[in-house]
Amino acid sequence: MSKCEQCIVRQFSSLKALNKEELLRMAECKTSYTIKKGEPIFEEGEVTNGIYCIKDGICKLSKLSDNGKDQIVKLVKPGELLGQRSMISDEPANLSAVALEDMEVCFIPRSEVMQFFNQNNQFSMNVMRTICDDLKGADDHMVNMAQKTVRQRLAETLMYLEETFGKNEDGSLHIQLSREELAGMIGTATESCIRLLSELNKSGYIELTGKKITLLDKNKLKRLT
Amino acid sequence: MSKCEQCIVRQFSSLKALNKEELLRMAECKTSYTIKKGEPIFEEGEVTNGIYCIKDGICKLSKLSDNGKDQIVKLVKPGELLGQRSMISDEPANLSAVALEDMEVCFIPRSEVMQFFNQNNQFSMNVMRTICDDLKGADDHMVNMAQKTVRQRLAETLMYLEETFGKNEDGSLHIQLSREELAGMIGTATESCIRLLSELNKSGYIELTGKKITLLDKNKLKRLT
DNA sequence: AACAAAGTATGACAATTATCATATTTTGTT
DNA sequence: AACAAAATATGATAATTGTCATACTTTGTT
């Protein structure tokens, strides 16, 4: 059983407010999991009964729409927590979490987290601020979905992916999404997404090499939005 | 200076957790306002420095998109609180709040609310749950915006308006939105909204009489979505 | 009552986006 | 290495939605 003290999740998340004793308690009750790319951490409607700490790997939070398409609501990085909203509302998950890369996560039971939550005011304020940030992000995202064209949303998403997940040595986006997943982020049909990518490619905004996407002219891309 | 004990807001909002002494303190520091239809309570980017209790009247929370159109993110009823997220994040308002009817609201300074928040655990849990509900609502709303057609969103919105704000004696929707505002809710051009309404009218799904909208066949409307 | 201004309605058309069909390429498995 | 399956790409076409022009109605003001 590994310690929680030096864990990346503790450095970036609400958990940074926990003291040594609380970290020890957490280390004792946590469960570590390895999750393969493509596998779910939890699914929409599932009772999660705790939170997940993302130690390594990226995952998508998505929701199945009535039309059968999976809309990606958010991407989650190492250092973040999953399942905080469900824990506080005491409700099943509203979104599914699926690994986009091989992942390492720890599960901490609800009862334990709620203890920290009630005892440690700084911790609960941290959780609260995170949820407030998510709410602001979701409102802004909603406005973009409602008011921007697919091309604008694609350009914004590509820049977001580079800013958030960085580039490889060759300059291509580090995060690898399938065309279907990218379409699921911007809220469009897979074919439309492919067509627009290939248009941006021909116009010199981006470069497509196999699955790799490289942003060539970010100023031009920004002007699209 | 009126009392807070019997106020409608106390019955429906997070404030129900406050005790008599806290209510007295709140009554002393609150400021009451009357806001005319069309006037703002606060605007996007404004530092609010407190929360607003909606005693009477309905307002819209909206955000101006880059294309110059106002997207309505949420409608707020009497009994609800405004500005909780900004208060906790200690940030300016992310959305504008504008009265859709003449309103009565009370303003409570941030310092006071934060005291309740820190002292009264039930109150802070209530606030937290409300924000969690908003987050779930925003995520769901986002998926609808991304995945449903304008016609589907219009049908859903009309049913939402009837469920949430009720009907007049003649069966028409109680809440009166301009076509532009309705378009701002569903995220489309005003002309498209008008055209679809008139199509639903001709097909017998709804009836348009001046500004009044009556839902005639809710089963059919539901099937559209 | 008269008038301007705003809101609602509709047509014509263009632009955007989805859908279906069909190649082509890549990936994974035996 | 060979093959099937999945992912990517592209064309053709239809459906949806936005834009601009214009007319009609309602509202509010003087």
Short mmCIF file of N, CA and C in Angstrom, two decimals, chain A residues 10 15 31 34 55-56 59-60 66 68 72 81 96 101 116-117 150 152 154 166 183 188-189 191 202-203 218 223 225:
data_model
loop_
_atom_site.label_atom_id
_atom_site.label_comp_id
_atom_site.label_asym_id
_atom_site.label_seq_id
_atom_site.Cartn_x
_atom_site.Cartn_y
_atom_site.Cartn_z
N ARG A 10 -2.47 14.77 -4.71
CA ARG A 10 -2.49 15.61 -3.52
C ARG A 10 -1.97 17.02 -3.82
N LEU A 15 -7.31 17.80 -2.20
CA LEU A 15 -6.68 17.00 -1.15
C LEU A 15 -5.46 17.68 -0.55
N THR A 31 -8.09 2.20 -2.50
CA THR A 31 -7.86 1.06 -3.38
C THR A 31 -7.26 1.57 -4.68
N THR A 34 -5.66 -0.14 -11.95
CA THR A 34 -5.10 0.15 -13.27
C THR A 34 -6.25 0.01 -14.25
N LYS A 55 -4.22 9.46 -10.89
CA LYS A 55 -2.76 9.52 -10.72
C LYS A 55 -2.05 9.62 -12.05
N ASP A 56 -2.56 8.90 -13.05
CA ASP A 56 -1.91 8.94 -14.35
C ASP A 56 -2.91 8.61 -15.45
N CYS A 59 -8.79 10.87 -18.99
CA CYS A 59 -10.08 10.23 -19.29
C CYS A 59 -11.10 11.26 -19.73
N LYS A 60 -12.16 10.75 -20.38
CA LYS A 60 -13.24 11.61 -20.84
C LYS A 60 -14.46 11.41 -19.95
N ASP A 66 -29.95 11.09 -26.56
CA ASP A 66 -31.05 10.29 -27.09
C ASP A 66 -30.79 9.84 -28.53
N GLY A 68 -28.22 8.68 -29.66
CA GLY A 68 -27.26 7.59 -29.70
C GLY A 68 -25.81 8.03 -29.73
N ILE A 72 -18.97 14.39 -25.27
CA ILE A 72 -17.92 14.54 -24.25
C ILE A 72 -18.09 15.88 -23.56
N LEU A 81 -9.77 15.09 -9.36
CA LEU A 81 -10.66 14.12 -8.70
C LEU A 81 -11.92 13.91 -9.53
N SER A 96 -20.46 9.33 -17.71
CA SER A 96 -19.57 8.18 -17.73
C SER A 96 -18.13 8.67 -17.80
N GLU A 101 -6.36 6.87 -22.17
CA GLU A 101 -5.02 6.26 -22.14
C GLU A 101 -5.06 5.26 -21.00
N PHE A 116 -13.51 13.82 6.06
CA PHE A 116 -12.60 14.96 5.80
C PHE A 116 -13.42 16.21 5.54
N PHE A 117 -14.45 15.99 4.76
CA PHE A 117 -15.31 17.09 4.33
C PHE A 117 -15.91 17.81 5.53
N VAL A 150 -19.86 24.81 -36.02
CA VAL A 150 -19.03 23.62 -35.82
C VAL A 150 -17.56 23.95 -36.11
N GLN A 152 -16.01 26.82 -35.79
CA GLN A 152 -15.47 27.58 -34.66
C GLN A 152 -15.18 26.68 -33.48
N LEU A 154 -14.54 23.51 -33.52
CA LEU A 154 -13.39 22.66 -33.82
C LEU A 154 -12.10 23.42 -33.59
N GLY A 166 -0.63 19.70 -24.18
CA GLY A 166 0.71 19.89 -24.72
C GLY A 166 0.99 19.21 -26.04
N ALA A 183 -15.27 14.57 -32.63
CA ALA A 183 -16.63 14.97 -33.01
C ALA A 183 -17.53 15.02 -31.78
N THR A 188 -20.80 17.19 -33.09
CA THR A 188 -21.14 17.14 -34.51
C THR A 188 -21.01 15.70 -34.99
N ALA A 189 -21.36 15.45 -36.24
CA ALA A 189 -21.23 14.11 -36.81
C ALA A 189 -19.77 13.84 -37.12
N GLU A 191 -18.38 12.44 -39.63
CA GLU A 191 -18.03 12.82 -40.99
C GLU A 191 -17.77 14.32 -41.12
N LYS A 202 -5.99 21.37 -45.75
CA LYS A 202 -5.74 21.91 -47.09
C LYS A 202 -5.46 23.41 -47.05
N SER A 203 -6.08 24.12 -46.12
CA SER A 203 -5.87 25.57 -46.05
C SER A 203 -4.62 25.95 -45.27
N LYS A 218 -1.60 29.22 -35.38
CA LYS A 218 -2.56 29.45 -34.29
C LYS A 218 -3.26 30.80 -34.40
N ARG A 223 -8.47 33.36 -35.24
CA ARG A 223 -9.35 34.27 -35.98
C ARG A 223 -10.63 33.58 -36.46
N THR A 225 -12.43 31.72 -34.68
CA THR A 225 -13.40 31.55 -33.59
C THR A 225 -14.22 32.80 -33.29
#
